[in-house]
Coordinates of C-alpha atoms in Angstrom, one line a residue:
X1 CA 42.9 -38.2 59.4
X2 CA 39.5 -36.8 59.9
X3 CA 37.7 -34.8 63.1
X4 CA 34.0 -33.7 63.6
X5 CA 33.6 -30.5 64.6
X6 CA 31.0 -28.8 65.8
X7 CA 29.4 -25.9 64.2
X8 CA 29.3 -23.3 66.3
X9 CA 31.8 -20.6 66.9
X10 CA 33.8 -21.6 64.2
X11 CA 34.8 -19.1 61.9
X12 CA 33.3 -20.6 59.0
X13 CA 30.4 -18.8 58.7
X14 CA 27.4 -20.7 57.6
X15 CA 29.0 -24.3 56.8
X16 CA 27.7 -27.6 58.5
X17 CA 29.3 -31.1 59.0
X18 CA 32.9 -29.2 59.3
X19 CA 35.3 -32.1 59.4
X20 CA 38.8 -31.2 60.1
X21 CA 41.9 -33.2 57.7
X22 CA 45.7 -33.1 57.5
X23 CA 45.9 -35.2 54.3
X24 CA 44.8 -34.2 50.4
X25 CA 43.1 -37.6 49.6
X26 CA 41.1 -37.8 52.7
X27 CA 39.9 -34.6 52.3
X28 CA 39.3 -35.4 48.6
X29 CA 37.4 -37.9 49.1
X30 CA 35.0 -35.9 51.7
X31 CA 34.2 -33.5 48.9
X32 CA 33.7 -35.9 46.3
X33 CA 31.0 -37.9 49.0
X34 CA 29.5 -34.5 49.8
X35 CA 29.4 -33.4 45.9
X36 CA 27.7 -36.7 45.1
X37 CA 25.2 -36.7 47.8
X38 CA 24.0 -33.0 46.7
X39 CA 23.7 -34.0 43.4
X40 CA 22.1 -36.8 43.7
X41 CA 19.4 -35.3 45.8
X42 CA 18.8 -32.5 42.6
X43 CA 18.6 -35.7 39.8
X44 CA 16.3 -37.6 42.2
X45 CA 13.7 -34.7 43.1
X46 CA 13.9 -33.6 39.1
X47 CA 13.1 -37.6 38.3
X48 CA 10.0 -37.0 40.3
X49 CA 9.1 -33.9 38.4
X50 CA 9.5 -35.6 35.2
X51 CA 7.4 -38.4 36.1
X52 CA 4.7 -35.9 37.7
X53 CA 5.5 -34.6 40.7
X54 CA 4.7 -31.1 40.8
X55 CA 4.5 -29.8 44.1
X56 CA 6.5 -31.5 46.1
X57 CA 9.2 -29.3 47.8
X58 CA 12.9 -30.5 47.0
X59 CA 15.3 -31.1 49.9
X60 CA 18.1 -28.8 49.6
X61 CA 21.4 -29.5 48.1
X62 CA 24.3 -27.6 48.9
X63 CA 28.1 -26.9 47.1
X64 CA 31.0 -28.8 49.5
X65 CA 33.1 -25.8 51.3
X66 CA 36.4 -26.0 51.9
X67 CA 38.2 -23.8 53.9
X68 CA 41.2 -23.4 56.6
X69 CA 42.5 -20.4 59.2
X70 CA 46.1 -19.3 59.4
X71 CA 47.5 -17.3 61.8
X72 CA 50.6 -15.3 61.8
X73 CA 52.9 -17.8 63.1
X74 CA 51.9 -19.8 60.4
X75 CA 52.7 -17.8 57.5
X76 CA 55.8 -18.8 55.7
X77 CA 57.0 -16.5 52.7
X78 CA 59.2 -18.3 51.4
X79 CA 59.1 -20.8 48.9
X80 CA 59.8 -21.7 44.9
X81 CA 55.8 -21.0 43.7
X82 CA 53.7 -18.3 43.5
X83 CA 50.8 -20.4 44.5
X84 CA 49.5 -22.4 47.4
X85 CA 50.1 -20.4 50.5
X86 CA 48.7 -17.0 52.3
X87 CA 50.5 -14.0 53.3
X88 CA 47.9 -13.2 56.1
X89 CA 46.4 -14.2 59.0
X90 CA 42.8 -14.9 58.9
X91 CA 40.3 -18.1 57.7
X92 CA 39.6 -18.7 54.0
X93 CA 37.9 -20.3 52.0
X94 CA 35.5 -21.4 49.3
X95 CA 33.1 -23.7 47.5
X96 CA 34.0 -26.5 45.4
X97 CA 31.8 -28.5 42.2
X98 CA 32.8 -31.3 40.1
X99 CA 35.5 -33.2 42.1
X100 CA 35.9 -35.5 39.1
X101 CA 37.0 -33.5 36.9
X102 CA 39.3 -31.6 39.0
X103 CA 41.2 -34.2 40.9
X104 CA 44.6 -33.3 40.3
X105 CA 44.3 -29.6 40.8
X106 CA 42.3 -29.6 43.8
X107 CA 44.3 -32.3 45.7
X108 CA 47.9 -30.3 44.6
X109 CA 45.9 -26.7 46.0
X110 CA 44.9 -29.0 49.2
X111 CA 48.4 -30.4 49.8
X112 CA 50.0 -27.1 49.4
X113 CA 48.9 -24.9 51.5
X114 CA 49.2 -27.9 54.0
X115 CA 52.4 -28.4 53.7
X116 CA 53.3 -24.6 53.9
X117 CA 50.9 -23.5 56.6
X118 CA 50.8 -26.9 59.0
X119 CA 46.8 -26.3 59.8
X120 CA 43.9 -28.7 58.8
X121 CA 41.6 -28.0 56.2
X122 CA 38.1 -27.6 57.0
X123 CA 35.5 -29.5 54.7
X124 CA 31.8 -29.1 54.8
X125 CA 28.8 -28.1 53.6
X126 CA 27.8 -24.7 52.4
X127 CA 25.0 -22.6 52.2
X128 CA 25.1 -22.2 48.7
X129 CA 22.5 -24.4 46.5
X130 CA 23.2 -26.4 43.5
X131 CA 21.7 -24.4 40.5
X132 CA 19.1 -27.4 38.6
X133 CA 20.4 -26.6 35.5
X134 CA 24.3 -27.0 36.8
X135 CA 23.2 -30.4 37.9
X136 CA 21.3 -31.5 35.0
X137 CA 22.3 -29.5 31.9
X138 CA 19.1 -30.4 29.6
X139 CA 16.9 -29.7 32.5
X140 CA 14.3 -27.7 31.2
X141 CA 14.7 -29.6 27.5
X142 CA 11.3 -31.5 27.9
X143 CA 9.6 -29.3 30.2
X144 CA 6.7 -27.2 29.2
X145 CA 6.0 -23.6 29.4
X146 CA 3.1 -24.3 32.0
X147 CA 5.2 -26.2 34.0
X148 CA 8.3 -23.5 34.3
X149 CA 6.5 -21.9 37.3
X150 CA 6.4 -25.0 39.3
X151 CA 9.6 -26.4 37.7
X152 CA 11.5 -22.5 39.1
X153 CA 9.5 -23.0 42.4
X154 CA 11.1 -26.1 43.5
X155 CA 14.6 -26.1 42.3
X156 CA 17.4 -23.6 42.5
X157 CA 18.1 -21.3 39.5
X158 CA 21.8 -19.6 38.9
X159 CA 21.8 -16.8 41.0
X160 CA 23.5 -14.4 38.4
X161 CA 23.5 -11.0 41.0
X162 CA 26.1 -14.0 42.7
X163 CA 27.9 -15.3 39.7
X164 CA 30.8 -13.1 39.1
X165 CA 34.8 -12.2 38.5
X166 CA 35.2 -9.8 41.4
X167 CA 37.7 -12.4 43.2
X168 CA 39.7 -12.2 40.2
X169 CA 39.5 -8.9 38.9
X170 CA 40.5 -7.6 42.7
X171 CA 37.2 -5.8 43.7
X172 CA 35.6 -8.0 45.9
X173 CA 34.6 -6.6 49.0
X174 CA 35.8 -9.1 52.2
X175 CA 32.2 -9.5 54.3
X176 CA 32.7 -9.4 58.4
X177 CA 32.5 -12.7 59.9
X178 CA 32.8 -14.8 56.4
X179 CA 35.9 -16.5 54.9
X180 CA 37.8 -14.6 52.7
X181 CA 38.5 -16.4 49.2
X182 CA 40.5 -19.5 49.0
X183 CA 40.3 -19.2 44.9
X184 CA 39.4 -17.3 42.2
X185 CA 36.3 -18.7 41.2
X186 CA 33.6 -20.1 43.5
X187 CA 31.7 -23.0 42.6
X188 CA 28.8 -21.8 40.8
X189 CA 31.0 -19.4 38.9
X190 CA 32.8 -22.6 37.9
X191 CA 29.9 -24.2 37.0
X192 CA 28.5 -21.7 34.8
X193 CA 31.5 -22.1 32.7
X194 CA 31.8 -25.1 32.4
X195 CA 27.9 -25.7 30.9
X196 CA 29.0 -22.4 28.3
X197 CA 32.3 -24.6 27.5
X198 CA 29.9 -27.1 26.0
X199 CA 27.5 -25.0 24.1
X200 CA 30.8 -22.6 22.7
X201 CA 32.7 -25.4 21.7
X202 CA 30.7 -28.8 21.0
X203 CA 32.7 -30.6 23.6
X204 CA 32.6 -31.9 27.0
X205 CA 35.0 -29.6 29.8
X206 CA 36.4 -33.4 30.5
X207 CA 38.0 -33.2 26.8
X208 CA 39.6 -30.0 27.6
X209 CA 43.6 -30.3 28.4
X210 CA 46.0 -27.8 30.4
X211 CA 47.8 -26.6 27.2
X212 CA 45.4 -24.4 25.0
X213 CA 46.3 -23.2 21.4
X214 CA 43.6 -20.3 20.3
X215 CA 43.5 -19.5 16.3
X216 CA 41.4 -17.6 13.9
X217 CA 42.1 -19.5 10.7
X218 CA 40.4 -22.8 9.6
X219 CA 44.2 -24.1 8.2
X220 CA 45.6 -24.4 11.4
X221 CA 42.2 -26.5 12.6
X222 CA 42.8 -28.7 9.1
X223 CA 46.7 -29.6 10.3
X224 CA 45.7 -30.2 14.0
X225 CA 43.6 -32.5 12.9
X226 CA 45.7 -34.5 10.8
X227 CA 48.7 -34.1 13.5
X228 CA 46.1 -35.4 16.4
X229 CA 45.0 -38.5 14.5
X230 CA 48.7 -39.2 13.5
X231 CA 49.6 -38.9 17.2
X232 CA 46.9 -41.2 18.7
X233 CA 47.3 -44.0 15.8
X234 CA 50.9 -44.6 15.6
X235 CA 52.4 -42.9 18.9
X236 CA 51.6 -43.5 22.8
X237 CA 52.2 -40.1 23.9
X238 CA 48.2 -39.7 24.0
X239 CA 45.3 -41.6 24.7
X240 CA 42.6 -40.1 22.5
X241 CA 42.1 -37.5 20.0
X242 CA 38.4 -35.4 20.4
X243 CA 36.3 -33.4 17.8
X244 CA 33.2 -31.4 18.0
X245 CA 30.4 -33.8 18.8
X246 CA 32.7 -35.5 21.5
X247 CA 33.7 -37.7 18.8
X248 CA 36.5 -39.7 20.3
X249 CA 39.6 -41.6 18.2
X250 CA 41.1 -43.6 20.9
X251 CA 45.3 -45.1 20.5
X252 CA 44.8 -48.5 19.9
X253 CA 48.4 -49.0 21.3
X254 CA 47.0 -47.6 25.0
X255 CA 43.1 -48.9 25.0
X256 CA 40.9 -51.4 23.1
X257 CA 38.0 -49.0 23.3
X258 CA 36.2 -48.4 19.9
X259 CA 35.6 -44.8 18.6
X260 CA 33.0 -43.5 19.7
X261 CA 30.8 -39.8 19.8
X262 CA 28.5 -38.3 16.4
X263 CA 29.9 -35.5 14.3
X264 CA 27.6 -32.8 14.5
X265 CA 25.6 -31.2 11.8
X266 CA 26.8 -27.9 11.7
X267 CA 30.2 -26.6 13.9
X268 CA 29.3 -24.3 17.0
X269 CA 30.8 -21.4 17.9
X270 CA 34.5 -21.8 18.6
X271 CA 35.2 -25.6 17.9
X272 CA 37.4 -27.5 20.3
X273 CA 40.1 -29.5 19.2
X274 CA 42.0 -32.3 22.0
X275 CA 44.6 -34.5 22.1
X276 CA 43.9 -35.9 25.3
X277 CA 46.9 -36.6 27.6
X278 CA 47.8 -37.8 30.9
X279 CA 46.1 -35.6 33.6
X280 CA 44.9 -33.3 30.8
X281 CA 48.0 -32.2 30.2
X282 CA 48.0 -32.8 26.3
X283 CA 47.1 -30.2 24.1
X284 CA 43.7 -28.0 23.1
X285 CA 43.1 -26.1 20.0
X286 CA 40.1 -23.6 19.6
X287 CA 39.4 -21.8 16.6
X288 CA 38.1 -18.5 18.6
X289 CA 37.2 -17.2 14.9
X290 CA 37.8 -13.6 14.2
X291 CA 37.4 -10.9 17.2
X292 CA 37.7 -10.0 20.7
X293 CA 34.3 -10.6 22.0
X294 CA 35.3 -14.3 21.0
X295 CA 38.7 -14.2 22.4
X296 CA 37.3 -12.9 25.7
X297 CA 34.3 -15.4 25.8
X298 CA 36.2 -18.6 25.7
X299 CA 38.9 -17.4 27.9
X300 CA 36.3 -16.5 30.3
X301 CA 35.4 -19.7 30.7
X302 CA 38.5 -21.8 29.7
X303 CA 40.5 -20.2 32.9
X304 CA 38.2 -21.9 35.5
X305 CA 39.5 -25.1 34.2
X306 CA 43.0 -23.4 35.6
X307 CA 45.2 -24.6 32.2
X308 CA 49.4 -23.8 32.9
X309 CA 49.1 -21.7 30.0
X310 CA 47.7 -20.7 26.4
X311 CA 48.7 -19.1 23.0
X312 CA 47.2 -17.7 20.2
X313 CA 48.9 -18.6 16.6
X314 CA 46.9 -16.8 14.3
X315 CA 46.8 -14.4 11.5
X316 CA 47.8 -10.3 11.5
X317 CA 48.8 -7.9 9.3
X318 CA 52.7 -6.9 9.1
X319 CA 53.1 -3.3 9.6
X320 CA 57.1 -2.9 8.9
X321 CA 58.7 -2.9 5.1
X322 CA 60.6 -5.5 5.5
X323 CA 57.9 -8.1 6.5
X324 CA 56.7 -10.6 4.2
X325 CA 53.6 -12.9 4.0
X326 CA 54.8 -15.9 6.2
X327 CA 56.8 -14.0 8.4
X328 CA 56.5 -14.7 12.5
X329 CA 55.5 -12.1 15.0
X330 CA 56.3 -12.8 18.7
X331 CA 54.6 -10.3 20.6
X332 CA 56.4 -8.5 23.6
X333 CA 54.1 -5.7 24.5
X334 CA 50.3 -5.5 23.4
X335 CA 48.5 -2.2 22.6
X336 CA 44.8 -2.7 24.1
X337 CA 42.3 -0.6 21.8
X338 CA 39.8 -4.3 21.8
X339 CA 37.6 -2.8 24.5
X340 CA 35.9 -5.9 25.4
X341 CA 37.6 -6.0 29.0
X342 CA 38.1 -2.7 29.8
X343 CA 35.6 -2.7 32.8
X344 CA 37.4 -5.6 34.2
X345 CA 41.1 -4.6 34.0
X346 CA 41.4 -1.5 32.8
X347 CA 43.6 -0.8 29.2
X348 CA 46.3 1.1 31.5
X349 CA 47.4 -2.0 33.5
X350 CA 50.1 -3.4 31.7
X351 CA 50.5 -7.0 30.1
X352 CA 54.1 -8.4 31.1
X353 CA 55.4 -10.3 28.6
X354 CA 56.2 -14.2 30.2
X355 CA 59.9 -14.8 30.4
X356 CA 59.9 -18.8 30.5
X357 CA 56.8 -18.6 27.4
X358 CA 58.5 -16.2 25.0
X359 CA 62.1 -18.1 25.7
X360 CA 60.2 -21.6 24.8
X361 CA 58.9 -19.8 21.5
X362 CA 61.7 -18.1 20.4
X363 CA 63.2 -21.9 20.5
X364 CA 60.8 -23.9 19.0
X365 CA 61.0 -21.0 16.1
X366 CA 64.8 -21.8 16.3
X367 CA 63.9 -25.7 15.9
X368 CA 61.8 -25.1 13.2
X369 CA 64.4 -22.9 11.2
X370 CA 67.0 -24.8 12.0
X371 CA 69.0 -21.7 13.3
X372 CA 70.4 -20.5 16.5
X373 CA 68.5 -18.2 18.7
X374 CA 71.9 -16.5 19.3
X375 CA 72.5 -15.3 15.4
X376 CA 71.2 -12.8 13.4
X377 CA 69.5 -15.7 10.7
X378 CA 66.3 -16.3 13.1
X379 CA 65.7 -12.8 12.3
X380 CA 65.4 -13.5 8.7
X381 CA 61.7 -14.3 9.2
X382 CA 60.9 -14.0 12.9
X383 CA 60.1 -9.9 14.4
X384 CA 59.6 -9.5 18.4
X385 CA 57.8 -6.7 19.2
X386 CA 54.9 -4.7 20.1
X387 CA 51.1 -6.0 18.6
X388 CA 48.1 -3.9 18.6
X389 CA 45.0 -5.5 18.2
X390 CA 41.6 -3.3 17.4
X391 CA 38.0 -4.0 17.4
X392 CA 37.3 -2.4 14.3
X393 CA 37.2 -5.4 11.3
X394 CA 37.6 -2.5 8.7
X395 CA 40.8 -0.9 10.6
X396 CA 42.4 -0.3 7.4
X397 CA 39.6 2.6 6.3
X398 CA 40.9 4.6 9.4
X399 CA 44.9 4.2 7.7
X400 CA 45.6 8.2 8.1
X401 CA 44.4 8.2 11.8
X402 CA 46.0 4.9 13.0
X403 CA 49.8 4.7 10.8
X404 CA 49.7 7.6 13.5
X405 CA 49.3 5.3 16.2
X406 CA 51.4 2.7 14.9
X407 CA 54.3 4.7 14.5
X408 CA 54.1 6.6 17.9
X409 CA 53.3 2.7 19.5
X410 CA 56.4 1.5 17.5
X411 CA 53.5 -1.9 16.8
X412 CA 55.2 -3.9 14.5
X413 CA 51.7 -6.1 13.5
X414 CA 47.9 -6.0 14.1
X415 CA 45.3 -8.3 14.8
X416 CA 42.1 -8.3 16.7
X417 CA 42.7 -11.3 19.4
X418 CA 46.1 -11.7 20.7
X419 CA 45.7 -8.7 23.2
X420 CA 42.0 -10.2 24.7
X421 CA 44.0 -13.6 25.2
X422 CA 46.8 -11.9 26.9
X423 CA 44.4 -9.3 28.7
X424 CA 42.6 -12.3 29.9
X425 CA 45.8 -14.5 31.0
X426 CA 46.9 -11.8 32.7
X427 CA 43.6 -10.9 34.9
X428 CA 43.1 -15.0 35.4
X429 CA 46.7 -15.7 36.0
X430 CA 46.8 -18.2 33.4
X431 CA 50.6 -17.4 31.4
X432 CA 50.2 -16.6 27.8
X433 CA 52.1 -16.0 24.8
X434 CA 51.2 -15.2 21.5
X435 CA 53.0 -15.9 18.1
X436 CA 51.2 -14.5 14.7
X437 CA 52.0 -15.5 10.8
X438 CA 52.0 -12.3 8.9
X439 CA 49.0 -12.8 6.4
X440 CA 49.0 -9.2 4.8
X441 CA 50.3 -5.8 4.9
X442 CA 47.6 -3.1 4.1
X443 CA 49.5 0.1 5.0
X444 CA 51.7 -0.9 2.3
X445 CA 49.0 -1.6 -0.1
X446 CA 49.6 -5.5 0.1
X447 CA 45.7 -6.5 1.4
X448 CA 44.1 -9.8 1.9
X449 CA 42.1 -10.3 -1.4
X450 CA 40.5 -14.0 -2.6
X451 CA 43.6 -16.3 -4.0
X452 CA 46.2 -13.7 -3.5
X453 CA 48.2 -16.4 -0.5
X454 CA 51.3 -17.9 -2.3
X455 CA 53.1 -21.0 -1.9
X456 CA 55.5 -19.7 0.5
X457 CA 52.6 -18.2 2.9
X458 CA 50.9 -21.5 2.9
X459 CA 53.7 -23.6 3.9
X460 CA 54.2 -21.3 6.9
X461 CA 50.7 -22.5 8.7
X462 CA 52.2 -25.9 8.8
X463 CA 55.2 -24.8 10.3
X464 CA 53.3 -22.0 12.6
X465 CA 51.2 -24.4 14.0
X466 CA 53.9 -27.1 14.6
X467 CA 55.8 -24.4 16.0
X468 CA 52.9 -23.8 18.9
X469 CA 52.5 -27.6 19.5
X470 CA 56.3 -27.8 20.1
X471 CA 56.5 -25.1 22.1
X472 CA 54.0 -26.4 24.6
X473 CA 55.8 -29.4 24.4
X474 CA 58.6 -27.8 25.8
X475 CA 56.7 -26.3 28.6
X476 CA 55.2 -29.4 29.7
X477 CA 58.8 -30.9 29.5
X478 CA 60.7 -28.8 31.5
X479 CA 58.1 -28.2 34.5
X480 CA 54.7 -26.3 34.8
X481 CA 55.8 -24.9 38.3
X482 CA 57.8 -21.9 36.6
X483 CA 54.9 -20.3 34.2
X484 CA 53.3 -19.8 37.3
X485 CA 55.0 -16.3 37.8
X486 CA 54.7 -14.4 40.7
X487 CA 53.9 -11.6 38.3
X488 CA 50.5 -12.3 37.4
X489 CA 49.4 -12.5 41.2
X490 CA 48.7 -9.2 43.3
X491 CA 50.0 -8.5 46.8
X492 CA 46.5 -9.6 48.3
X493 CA 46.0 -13.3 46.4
X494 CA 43.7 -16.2 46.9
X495 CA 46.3 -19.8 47.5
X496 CA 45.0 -21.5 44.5
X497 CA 46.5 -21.3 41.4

């Protein structure tokens, strides 16, 4: 059911054509109708630019809003999620982009926090514009340098000063007489993502599924691939496998569409992986490369797509005796000298390990052994402990200064990723785990030279990988509603997941 309000004196702030609804799918549908109006206005007006207009002005197109007010008699703090109610009284809300895409997640946010709160929602229009170039990615592709000014003159540009994580990191500021934040990212902030996604990864943000794998080792990209196209060709448990260059396999069990998409010449950045499943909840590799300025850039813009959870399986070096090449590392505690995020949570907030992730690895390692999680023979070839991962490529020049560090950390391996990813989880409440296959041990003079991996530590990215894939597996199985833990939100948290 729908209502027209009037504008004034509701506590909206600046929104127009408020309509009031008590069910998700109407509501839904409102924004997709507003979304598509907006846009279509941008596309038209930059048409007529293309084809010569250059001084017409452009009729304004706005994000959808979407917003609601509790008060305190409709709090309710109880409840099995961590997500999809408020704990105070007030009216929040927030702008929304690309309904398409995120169907299922924003009709679950709608639904909940009707169901717990009993008020409508609120949808409207905003007053913030639609960015050109978040309408129309190529926008400015074919457009001259004398025609920029005019081109920047009629159309909305990303408004970076506006385009940030303060909702997320906790610093924003609530402004008198405005909502206060529904989610953790508004619309344009989703939007910016979501064109990087492309560029980073040479695939679409539609490709991209719930349950992300990160890893810094081409090996582990080589067996995906061959374990994706095995799954779409002879199973049904996904529709499509997706390469860089949107080049698409479909299951000819589930679809008679042909392949379709154009490898691209050279890889970008961080290649995407997908198995593609129902409600993107298959599976996502990235190869993030080596570093944490990589590990924080694709996780900054992975998160808006709000995935139940991501690991990194990659490569670090053992830092005990009695590791060997191939052996697993299941970090429990991370030791934070990456720097890349300090100025957004700062290194002394600590990373809690996630219960139902680390239980769901320590399995699938288990599985994969054939052992029992219960006996001493897991431990044969699987440490848990503490990882530290650095910023320094050449960490082992510095050994007098940091087996200092190691020892007083009690760090059991070290990499330069795994803390960024968990950082980043943590500060985006997306749950995270990370498993790493021990590839050398410097500090005791065993170091990563050309043709110096054996038989037995190649076998092990095989089994690493598989190890990851099962272990989302598992996740997905048994219910996404418990890795959203109540300990990655704060005391003063937006509804949405």
């Amino acid at each position: 059911m729908s209502e027209f309000l009037t504008d004034a004196g509701t506590p909206h702030g600046n929104i127009t054509d408020l309509q009031e609804f008590t069910d998700e799918n109407a509501a839904f549908e409102r924004i997709t109708a507003l979304y598509e109006e907006n846009i279509t206005k941008v596309k038209s007006r930059f048409s007529a630019f293309e084809t010569g207009d250059k001084t017409s002005p452009a009729d304004p197109a706005y994000y959808p809003y979407l917003g609601l007010t509790v008060d305190s008699t409709d709090i309710n703090r109880t409840g099995k999620r961590s997500y999809g109610k408020i704990d105070a009284a007030g009216t929040f809300g927030t702008t929304v982009t690309q309904p398409a895409l995120f169907e299922s997640y924003y009709k679950e946010q709608i639904r909940l926090i009707l169901k717990n709160h009993q008020r409508p929602v609120y949808v409207g229009l905003s007053d913030r514009t639609m960015p050109l170039p978040f309408v129309i990615e190529a926008a400015s592709s074919n457009v001259s340098a004398n025609d920029m000014p005019a081109l920047q003159s009629i159309f909305t540009m990303p408004d970076l000063a506006n385009i940030n994580d303060s909702i997320a990191n906790g610093t924003y500021v609530p402004v008198e007489g405005l909502p206060r934040p529904l989610a953790l990212f508004t619309a344009e902030r989703v939007d910016y993502s979501l064109a990087r996604l492309a560029h980073y990864t040479g695939t679409v943000p539609e490709h991209f599924q719930r349950f992300v794998l990160f890893t810094n080792y081409q090996r582990y990209v080589d067996e995906f691939v061959e374990y994706g196209k095995k799954q779409v060709l002879e199973g049904e448990d996904y529709r499509a496998f997706v390469e860089p260059g949107n080049v698409v396999t479909p299951n000819p069990q589930l679809t008679d569409e042909p392949p379709t998409g154009t490898a691209p010449s050279h890889l970008p950045q961080m290649p995407a992986y997908h198995l593609l499943g129902e409600k993107h909840m298959g599976i996502t590799l990235v190869n993030i490369g080596v570093g944490p300025s990589n590990a924080k850039t694709i996780t900054d813009h992975i998160a808006v797509l709000r995935p139940h959870c991501w690991l990194m399986v990659g490569h670090c070096g053992g830092l005990r005796h009695t590791q060997r090449l191939g052996d697993f590392v299941l970090a429990h505690a991370y030791v934070r000298e990456d720097h890349v995020l300090d100025e957004d949570i700062h290194p002394s907030v600590p990373l809690p390990a996630i219960a139902e992730i680390q239980v769901a690895l320590t399995e699938a390692v288990a599985r994969a052994a054939d052992v029992s999680t219960g006996g001493t023979d897991i431990k044969e070839h699987f440490r848990t402990g503490t990882v530290y991962t650095t910023d320094d490529r050449d960490w082992e020049l510095r050994h007098r200064e940091l087996a200092i560090r190691f020892n007083q950390t009690r760090a059991i391996a070290v990499d330069m990723e795994s803390a960024t990813i968990a950082a980043n989880g943590f500060r985006f409440r997306v749950p995270y785990g990370t498993l790493l296959c021990v590839s050398d041990k410097p500090i005791h003079g065993e170091i990563k030279l050309p043709g110096m991996a054996n038989k037995f530590y190649e076998g092990r990215t095989s089994k690493h990988l598989h190890i990851g894939i099962d272990t989302l597996q598992q996740l997905r199985r048994q219910g996404v509603e418990s890795l959203h833990s109540r300990k990655l939100r704060s005391f003063d948290e937006p509804a949405f997941r």
